[in-house]
CSV table of C-alpha atoms in Angstrom, one decimal:
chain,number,residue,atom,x,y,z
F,296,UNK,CA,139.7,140.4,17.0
F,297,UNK,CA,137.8,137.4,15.7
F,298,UNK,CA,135.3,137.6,18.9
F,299,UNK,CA,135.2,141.4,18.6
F,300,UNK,CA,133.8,141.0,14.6
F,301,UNK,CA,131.1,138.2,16.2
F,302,UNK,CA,129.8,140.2,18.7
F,303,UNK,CA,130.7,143.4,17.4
F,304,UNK,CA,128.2,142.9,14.3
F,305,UNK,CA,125.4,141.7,16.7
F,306,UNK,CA,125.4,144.2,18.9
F,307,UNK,CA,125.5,146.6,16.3
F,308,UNK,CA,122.4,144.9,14.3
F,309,UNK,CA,120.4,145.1,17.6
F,310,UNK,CA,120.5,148.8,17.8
F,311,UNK,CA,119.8,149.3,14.5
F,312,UNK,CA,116.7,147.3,15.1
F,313,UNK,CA,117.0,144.5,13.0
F,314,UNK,CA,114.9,141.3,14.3
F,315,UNK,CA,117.0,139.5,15.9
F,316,UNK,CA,117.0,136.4,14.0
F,317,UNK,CA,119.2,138.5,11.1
F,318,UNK,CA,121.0,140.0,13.3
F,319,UNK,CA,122.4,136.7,14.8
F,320,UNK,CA,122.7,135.7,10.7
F,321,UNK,CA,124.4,138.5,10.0
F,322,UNK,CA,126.4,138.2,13.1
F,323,UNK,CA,128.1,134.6,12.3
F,324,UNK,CA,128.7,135.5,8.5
F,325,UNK,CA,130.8,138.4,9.7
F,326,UNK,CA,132.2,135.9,12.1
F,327,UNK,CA,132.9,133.8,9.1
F,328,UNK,CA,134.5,136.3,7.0
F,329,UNK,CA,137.1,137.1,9.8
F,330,UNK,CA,137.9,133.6,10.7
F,331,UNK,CA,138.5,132.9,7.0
F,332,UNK,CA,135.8,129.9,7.2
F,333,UNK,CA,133.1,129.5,3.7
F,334,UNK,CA,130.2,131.3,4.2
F,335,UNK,CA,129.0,127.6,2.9
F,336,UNK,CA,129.6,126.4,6.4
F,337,UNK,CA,127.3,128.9,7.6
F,338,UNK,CA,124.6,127.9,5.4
F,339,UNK,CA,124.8,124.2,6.5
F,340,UNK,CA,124.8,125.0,10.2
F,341,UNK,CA,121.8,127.2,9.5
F,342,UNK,CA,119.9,124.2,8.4
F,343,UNK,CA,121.6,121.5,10.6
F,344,UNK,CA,120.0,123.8,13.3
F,345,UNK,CA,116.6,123.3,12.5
F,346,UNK,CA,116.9,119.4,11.1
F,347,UNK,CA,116.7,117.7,14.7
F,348,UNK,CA,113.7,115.6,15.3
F,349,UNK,CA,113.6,117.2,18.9
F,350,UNK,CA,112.6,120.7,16.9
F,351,UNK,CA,108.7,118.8,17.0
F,352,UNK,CA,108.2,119.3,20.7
F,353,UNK,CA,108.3,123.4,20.3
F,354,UNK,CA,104.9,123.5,17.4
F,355,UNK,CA,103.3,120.1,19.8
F,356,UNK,CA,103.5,121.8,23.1
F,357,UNK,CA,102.6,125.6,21.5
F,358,UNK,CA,99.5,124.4,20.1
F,359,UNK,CA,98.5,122.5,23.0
F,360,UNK,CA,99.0,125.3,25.3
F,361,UNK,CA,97.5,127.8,23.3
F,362,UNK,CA,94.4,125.7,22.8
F,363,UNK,CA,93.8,125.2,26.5
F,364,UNK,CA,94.9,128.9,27.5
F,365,UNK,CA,92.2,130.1,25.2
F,366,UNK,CA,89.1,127.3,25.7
F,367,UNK,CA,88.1,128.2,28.8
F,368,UNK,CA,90.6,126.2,30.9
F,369,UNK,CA,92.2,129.4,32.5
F,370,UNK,CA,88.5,130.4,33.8
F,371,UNK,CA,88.1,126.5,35.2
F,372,UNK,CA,91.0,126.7,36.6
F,373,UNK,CA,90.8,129.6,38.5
F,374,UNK,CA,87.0,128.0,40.0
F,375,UNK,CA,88.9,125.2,41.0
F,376,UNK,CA,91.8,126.9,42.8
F,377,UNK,CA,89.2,129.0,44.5
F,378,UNK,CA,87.4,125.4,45.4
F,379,UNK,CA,91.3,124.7,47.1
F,380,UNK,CA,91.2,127.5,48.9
F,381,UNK,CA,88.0,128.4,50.1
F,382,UNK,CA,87.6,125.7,52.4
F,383,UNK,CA,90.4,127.5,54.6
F,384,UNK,CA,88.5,130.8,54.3
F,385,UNK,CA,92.3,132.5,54.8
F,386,UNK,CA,92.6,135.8,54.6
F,387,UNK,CA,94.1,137.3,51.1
F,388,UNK,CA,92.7,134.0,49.8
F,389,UNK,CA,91.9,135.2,46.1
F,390,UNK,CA,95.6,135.9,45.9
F,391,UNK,CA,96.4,132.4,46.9
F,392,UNK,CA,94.1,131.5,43.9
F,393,UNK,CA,95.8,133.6,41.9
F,394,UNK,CA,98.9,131.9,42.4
F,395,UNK,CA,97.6,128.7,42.5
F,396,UNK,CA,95.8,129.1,38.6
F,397,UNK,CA,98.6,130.2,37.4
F,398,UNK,CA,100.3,127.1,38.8
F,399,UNK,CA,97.7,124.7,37.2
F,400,UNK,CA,97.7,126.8,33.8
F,401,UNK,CA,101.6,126.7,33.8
F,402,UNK,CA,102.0,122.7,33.6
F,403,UNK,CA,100.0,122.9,30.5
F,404,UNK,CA,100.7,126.3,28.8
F,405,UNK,CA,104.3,126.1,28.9
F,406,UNK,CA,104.1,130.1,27.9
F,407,UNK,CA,104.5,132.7,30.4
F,408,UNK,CA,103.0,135.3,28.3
F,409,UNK,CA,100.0,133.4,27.9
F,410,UNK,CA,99.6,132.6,31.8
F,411,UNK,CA,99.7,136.6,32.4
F,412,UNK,CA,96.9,137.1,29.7
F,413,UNK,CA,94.7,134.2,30.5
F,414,UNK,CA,94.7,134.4,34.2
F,415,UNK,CA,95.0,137.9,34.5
F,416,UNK,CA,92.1,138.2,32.4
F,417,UNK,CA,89.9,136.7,34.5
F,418,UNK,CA,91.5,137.6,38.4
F,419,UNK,CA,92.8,141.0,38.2
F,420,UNK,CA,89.5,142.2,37.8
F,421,UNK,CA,87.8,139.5,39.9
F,422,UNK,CA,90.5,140.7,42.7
F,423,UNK,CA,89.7,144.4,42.1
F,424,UNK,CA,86.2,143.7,43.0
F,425,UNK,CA,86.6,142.1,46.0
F,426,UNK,CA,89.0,144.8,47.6
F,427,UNK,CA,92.4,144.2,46.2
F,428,UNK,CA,94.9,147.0,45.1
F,429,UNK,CA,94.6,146.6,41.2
F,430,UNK,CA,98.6,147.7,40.9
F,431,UNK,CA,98.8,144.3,43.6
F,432,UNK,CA,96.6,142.2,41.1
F,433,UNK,CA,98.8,143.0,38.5
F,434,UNK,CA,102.4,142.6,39.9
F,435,UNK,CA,101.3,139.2,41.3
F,436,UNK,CA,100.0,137.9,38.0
F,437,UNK,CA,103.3,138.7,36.7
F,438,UNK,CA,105.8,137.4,38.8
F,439,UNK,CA,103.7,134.0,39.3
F,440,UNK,CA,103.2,133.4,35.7
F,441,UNK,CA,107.6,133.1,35.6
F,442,UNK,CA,106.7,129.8,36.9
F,443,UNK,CA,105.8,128.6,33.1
F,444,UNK,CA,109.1,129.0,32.4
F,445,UNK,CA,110.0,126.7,34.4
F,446,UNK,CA,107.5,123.6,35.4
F,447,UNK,CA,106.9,121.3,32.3
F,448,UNK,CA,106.1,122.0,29.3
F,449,UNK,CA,108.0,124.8,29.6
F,450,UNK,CA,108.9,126.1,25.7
F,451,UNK,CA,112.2,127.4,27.4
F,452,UNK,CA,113.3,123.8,28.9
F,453,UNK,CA,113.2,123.0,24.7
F,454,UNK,CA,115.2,125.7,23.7
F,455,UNK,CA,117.6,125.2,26.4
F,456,UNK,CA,118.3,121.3,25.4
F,457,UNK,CA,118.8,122.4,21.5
F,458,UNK,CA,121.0,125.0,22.5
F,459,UNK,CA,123.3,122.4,24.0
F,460,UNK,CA,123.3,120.4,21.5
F,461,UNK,CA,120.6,118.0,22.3
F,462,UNK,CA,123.4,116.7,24.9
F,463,UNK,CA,120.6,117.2,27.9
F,464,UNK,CA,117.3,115.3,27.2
F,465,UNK,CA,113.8,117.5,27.2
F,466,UNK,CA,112.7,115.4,29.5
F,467,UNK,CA,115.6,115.6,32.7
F,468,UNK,CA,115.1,119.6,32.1
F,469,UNK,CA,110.8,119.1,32.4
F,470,UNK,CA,112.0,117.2,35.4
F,471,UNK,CA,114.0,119.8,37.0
F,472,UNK,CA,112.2,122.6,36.4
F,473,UNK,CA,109.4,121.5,39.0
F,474,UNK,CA,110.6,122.0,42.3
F,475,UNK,CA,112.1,125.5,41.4
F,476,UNK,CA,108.5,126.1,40.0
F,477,UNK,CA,106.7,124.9,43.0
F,478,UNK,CA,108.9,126.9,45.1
F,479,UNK,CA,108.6,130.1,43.7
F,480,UNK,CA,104.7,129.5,43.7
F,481,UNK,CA,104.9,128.7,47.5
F,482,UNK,CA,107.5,131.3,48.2
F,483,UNK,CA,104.5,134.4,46.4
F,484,UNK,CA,101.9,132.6,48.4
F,485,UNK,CA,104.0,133.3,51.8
F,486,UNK,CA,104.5,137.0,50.4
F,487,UNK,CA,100.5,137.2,49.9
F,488,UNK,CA,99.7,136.5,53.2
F,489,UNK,CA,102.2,139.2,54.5
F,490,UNK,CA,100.8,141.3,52.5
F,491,UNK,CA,96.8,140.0,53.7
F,492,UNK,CA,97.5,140.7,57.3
F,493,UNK,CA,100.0,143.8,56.9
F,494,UNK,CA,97.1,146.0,54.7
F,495,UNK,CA,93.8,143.5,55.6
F,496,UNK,CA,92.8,142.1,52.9
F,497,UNK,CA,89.9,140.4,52.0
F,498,UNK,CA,89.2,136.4,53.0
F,499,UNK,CA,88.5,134.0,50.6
F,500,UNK,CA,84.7,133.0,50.3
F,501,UNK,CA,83.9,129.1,50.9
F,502,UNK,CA,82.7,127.3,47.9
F,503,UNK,CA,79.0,125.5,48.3
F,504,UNK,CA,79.8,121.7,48.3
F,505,UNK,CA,77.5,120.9,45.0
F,506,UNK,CA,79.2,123.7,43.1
F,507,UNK,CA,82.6,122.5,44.3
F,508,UNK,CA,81.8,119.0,43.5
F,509,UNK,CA,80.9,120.8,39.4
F,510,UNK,CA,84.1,123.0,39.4
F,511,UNK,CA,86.7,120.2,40.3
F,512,UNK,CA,84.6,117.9,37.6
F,513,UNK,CA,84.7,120.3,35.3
F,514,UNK,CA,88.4,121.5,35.8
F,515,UNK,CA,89.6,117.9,35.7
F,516,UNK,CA,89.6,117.6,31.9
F,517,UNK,CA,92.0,120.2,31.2
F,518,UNK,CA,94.3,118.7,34.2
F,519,UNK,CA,94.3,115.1,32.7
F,520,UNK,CA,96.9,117.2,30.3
F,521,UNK,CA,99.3,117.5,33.1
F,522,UNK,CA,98.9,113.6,33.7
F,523,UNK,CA,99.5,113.5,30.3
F,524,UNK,CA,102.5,115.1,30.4
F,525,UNK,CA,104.4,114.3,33.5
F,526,UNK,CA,102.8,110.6,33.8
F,527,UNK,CA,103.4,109.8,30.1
F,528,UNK,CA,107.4,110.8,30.6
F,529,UNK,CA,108.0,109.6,34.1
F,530,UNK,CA,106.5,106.3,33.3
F,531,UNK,CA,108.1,105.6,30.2
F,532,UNK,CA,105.2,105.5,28.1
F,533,UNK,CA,105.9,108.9,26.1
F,534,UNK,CA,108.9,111.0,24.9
F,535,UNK,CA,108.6,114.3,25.2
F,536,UNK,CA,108.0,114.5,21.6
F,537,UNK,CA,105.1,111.9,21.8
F,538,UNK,CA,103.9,113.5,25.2
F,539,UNK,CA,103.3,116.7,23.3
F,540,UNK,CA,101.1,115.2,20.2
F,541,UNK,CA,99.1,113.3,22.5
F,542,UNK,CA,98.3,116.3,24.7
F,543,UNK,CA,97.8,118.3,21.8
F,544,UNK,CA,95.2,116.0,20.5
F,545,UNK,CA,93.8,115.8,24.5
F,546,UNK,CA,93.7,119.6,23.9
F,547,UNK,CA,91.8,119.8,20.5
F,548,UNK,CA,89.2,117.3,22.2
F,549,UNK,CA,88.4,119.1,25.8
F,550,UNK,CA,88.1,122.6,24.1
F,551,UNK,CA,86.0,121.9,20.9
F,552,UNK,CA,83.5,118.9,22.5
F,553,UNK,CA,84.1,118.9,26.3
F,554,UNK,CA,83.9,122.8,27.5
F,555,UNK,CA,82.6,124.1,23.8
F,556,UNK,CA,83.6,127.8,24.8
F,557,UNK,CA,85.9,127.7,21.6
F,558,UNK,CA,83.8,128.3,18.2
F,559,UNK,CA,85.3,126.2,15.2
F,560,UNK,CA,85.4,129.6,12.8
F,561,UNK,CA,88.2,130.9,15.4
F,562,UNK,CA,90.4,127.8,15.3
F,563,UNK,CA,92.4,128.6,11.8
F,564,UNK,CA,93.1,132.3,13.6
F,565,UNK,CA,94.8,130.6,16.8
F,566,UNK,CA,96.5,127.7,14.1
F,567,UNK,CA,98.2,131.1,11.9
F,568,UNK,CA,98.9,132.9,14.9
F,569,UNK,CA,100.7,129.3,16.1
F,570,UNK,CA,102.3,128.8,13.3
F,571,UNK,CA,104.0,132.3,13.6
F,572,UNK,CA,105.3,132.0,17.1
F,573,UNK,CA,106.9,128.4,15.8
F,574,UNK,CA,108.2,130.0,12.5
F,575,UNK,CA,109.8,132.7,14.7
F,576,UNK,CA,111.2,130.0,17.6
F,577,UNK,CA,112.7,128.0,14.2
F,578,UNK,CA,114.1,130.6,12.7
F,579,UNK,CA,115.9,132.1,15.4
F,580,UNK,CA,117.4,128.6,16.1
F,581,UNK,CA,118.7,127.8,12.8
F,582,UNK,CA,120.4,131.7,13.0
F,583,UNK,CA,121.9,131.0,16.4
F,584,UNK,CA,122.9,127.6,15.5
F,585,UNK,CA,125.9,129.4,12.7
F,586,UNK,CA,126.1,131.3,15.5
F,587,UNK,CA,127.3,128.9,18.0
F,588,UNK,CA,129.0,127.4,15.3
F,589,UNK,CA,131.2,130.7,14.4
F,590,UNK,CA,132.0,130.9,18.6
F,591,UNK,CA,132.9,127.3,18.5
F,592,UNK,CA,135.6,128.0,16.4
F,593,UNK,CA,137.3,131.1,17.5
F,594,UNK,CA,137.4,129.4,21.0
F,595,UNK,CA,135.0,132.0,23.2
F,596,UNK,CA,133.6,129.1,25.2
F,597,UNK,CA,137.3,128.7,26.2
F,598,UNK,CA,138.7,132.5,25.9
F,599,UNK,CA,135.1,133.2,28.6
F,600,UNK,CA,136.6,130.3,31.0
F,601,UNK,CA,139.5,131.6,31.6
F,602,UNK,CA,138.2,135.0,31.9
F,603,UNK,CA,136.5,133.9,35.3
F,604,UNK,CA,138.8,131.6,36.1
F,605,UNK,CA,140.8,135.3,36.2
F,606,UNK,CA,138.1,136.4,38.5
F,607,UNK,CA,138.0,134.1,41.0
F,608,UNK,CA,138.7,130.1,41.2
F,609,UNK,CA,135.5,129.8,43.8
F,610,UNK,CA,132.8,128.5,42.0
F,611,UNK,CA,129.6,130.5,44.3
F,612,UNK,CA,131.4,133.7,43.5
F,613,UNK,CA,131.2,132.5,39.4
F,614,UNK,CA,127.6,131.4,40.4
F,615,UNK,CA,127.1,135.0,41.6
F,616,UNK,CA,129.2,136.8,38.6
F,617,UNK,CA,126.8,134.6,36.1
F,618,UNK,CA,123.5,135.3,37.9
F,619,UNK,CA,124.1,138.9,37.4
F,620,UNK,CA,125.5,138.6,34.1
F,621,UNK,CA,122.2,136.7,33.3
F,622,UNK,CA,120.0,139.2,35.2
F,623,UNK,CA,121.4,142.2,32.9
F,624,UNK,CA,121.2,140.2,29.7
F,625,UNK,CA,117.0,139.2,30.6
F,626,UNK,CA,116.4,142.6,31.0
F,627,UNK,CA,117.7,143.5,27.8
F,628,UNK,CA,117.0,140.7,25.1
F,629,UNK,CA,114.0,138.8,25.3
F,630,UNK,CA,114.3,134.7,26.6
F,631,UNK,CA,114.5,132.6,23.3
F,632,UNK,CA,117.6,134.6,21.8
F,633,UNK,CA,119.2,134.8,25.6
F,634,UNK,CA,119.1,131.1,25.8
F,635,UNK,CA,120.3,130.6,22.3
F,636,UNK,CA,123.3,132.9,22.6
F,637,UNK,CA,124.3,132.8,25.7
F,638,UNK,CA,124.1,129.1,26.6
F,639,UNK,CA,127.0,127.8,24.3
F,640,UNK,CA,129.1,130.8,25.9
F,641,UNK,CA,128.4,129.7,29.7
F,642,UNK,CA,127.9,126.2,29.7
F,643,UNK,CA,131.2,125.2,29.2
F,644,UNK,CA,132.4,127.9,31.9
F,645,UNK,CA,129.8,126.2,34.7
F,646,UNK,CA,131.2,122.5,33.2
F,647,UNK,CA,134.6,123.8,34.4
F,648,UNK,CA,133.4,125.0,38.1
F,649,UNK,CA,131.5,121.4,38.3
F,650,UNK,CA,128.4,122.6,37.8
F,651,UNK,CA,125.5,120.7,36.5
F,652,UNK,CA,124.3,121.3,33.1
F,653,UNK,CA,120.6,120.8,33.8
F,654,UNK,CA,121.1,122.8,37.5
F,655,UNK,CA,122.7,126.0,34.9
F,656,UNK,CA,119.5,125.3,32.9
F,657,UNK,CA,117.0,125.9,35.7
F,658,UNK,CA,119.6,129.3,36.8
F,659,UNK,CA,119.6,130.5,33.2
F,660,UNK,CA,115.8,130.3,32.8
F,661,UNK,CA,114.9,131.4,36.4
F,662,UNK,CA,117.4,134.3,35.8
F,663,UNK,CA,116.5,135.5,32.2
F,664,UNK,CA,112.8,134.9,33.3
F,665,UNK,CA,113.0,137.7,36.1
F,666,UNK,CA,114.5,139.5,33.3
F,667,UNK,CA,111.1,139.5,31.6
F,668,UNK,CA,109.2,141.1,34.7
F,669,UNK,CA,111.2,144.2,34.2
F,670,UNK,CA,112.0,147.2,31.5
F,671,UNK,CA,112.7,147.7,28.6
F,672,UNK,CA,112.4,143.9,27.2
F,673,UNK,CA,109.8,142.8,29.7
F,674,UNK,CA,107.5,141.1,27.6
F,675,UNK,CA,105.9,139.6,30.8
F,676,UNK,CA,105.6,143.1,32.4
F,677,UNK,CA,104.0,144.5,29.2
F,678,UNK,CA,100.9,142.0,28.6
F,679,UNK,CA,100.6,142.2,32.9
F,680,UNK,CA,99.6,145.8,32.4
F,681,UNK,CA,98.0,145.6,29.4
F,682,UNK,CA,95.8,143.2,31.0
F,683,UNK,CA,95.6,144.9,34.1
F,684,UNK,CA,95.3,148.4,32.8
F,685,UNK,CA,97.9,149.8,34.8
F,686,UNK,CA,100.8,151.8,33.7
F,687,UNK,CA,104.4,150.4,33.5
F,688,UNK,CA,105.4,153.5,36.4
F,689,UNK,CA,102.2,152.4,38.5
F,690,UNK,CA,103.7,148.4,38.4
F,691,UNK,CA,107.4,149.4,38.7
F,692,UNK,CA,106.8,151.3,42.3
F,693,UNK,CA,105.3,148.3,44.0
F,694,UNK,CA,107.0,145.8,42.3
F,695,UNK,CA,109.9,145.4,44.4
F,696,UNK,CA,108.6,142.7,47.1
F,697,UNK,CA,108.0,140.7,44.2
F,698,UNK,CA,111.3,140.9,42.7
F,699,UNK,CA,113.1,140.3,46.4
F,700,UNK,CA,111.3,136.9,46.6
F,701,UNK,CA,111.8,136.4,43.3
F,702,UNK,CA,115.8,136.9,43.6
F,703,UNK,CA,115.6,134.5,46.9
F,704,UNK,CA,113.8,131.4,45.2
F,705,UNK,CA,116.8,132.2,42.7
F,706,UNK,CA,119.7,132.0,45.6
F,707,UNK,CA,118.2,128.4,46.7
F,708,UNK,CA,118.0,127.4,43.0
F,709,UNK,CA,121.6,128.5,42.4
F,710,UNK,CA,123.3,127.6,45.6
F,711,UNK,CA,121.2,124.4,46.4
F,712,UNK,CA,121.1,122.1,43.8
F,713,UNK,CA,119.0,119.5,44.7
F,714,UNK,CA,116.2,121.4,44.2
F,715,UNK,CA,116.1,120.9,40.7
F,716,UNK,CA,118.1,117.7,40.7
F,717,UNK,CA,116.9,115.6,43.2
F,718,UNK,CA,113.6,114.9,40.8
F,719,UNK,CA,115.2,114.0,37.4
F,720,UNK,CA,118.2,111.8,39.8
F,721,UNK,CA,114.9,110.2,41.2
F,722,UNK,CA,112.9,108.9,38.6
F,723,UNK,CA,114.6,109.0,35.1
F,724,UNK,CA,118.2,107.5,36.9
């Protein structure tokens, strides 16, 4: 009955439409109420949730990524990819830069969202010119960009490790989140050239060797952030937290004195609208936090286990059951209030079956992220066609190669788990 007052109340505050920060508020004061436990406690987990010192790598990496996405960095990125690729002259080659941008962009965005505006921006069009189905365009700027939720500084790998707890480091979950991220990158790029030689699509063009030499120059100062990032943490020199203020800074100087595409008057416009998406990230944390509390206490983590366990006793057939359970849940609540609710449910029921808590990390986001390609959350799915001005309908009947490879990159991920450990055992052991 406890359980049923918890969940009961949220559900119910989410088809009202209340934001669903409240609603996960309201939902653990109802929790409280039934349990018998002061609404005081509530209170105290609200702000315990937002007091850890880990809370300063979401506004860090934010900034940084949304200074780069918007200086120019998506437009030099895209030059050099094309650089990468032209030399090959393959056919479907702007494709394969598409993918490969939105690879770059990813390891220092850390947003999805803004990997589908940024880059779809600049190549849907560009793609539509050369001789590329628009509706194509669009679905592959979509699906490639759910590599930022994955690949480091992914916002996601942050809210995954407070969601725990803080009992699995930022930096073993920036770690594992790379292979599944190059994978799904190489995996699209395989489905591109199907798609080149099955409907003949256009070769990429060879870059002159002078302009080449300019473009990989140029797109070098925005890559230094990677180095930043991944060299600071591998070698020991950053935390995450340290890695993110130093490639914010690195950010602030590329974009206002290296490329100068960013004017100074816009700056407090992209520092408000910041400062919202952190606000909103904080907020729903501290809610979800009295959240995880109130399930804490009337035993769900334990009541779910033994659910399963009344399933099935085979842990690839609990993988399965949870990659569906996730599937359904991405496609109806967006990511940041999925992780938040769902992970102090689940990660003991994985702990039971064995499973690794950063290896359920990398399914939950890979899972939830798919999610966002798809109705009636989508948020992914939404800015792809506003970008690409295509209609949702127009998206959804070609989608569906996207979403098979998709769902495959996610089978290796669940059922192999070296890809996303063998990188983190490697180098932070």
């Amino acid at each position: 009955m406890d359980i049923f007052v918890l969940l009961g109340t949220m559900i119910f505050c989410f088809l009202i439409g209340m934001p669903i920060a409240y609603s996960l508020a309201f939902a653990a004061i109802a929790g409280a109420w039934s349990i018998g436990i002061p609404l005081e406690a509530v209170m105290l987990k609200i702000s315990d949730g937002v007091s850890k010192v880990a809370m300063l790598t979401i506004p860090f990496f934010v900034l940084a990524g949304a200074i780069m996405a918007e200086g120019g960095m998506a437009r030099r990125l895209v030059a050099f990819a094309d650089v990468l690729v032209g030399f090959a002259r393959v056919r479907g080659g702007l494709s394969i830069v598409n993918v490969l941008a939105t690879t770059f962009l990813s390891g220092i965005s850390g947003s999805a969202v803004a990997d589908t505006s940024a880059i779809g921006s600049v190549m849907i069009p560009q793609m539509e010119k050369t001789g590329f189905p628009r509706v194509f365009a669009t679905n592959l700027t979509i699906t490639s960009s759910v590599q930022a939720l994955l690949v480091p500084p992914s916002h996601n790998a942050v809210l995954f490790s407070l969601a725990t707890g803080g009992t699995i480091s930022i930096s073993s979950l920036f770690m594992a989140g790379v292979f599944p991220g190059l994978l799904l990158g190489f995996s699209l790029i395989i489905l591109c050239l199907v798609f080149a030689y099955r409907d003949n699509h256009p070769r990429g063009q060879t870059v002159p060797a002078k302009d080449a030499v300019k473009i990989t120059i140029d797109a070098a100062w925005g890559l230094i952030t990677l180095v930043i990032i991944l060299g600071g943490i591998l070698g020991g020199i950053f935390t995450a937290i340290e890695a993110g203020a130093v490639a914010c800074i690195w950010a602030f100087f590329v974009t206002m004195f290296i490329y100068r595409d960013y004017k100074w008057r816009d700056l407090p416009v992209l520092l408000h609208r910041t400062l919202r998406t952190v606000a909103m990230v904080l907020t729903l944390i501290a809610c979800a936090s009295s959240v995880g509390y109130v399930m804490a206490l009337t035993q769900m983590p334990a009541k779910m286990t033994a659910f399963f366990l009344s399933i099935s006793s085979n842990k690839y057939v609990i993988l399965m059951l949870i990659n569906v359970l996730l599937l359904i849940l991405g496609t109806l609540v967006d990511m940041a209030p999925s992780i938040l609710i769902a992970t102090p449910i689940l990660l003991p029921v994985m702990q039971n079956f064995g499973v690794d808590p950063v290896h359920f990390g990398m399914i939950m986001m890979l899972n939830l992220g798919i999610g966002l390609c798809h109705p009636p959350v989508g948020s992914i799915l939404f800015v792809g066609c506003a970008v690409g001005k295509v209609t949702i309908e127009e998206v959804m009947r070609k989608i569906w190669p996207f979403y098979l490879v998709m769902f495959l990159v996610l089978m290796a991920v669940t059922y192999i788990p070296e890809v996303s450990l063998w990188l983190p055992r490697m180098v932070l052991r």
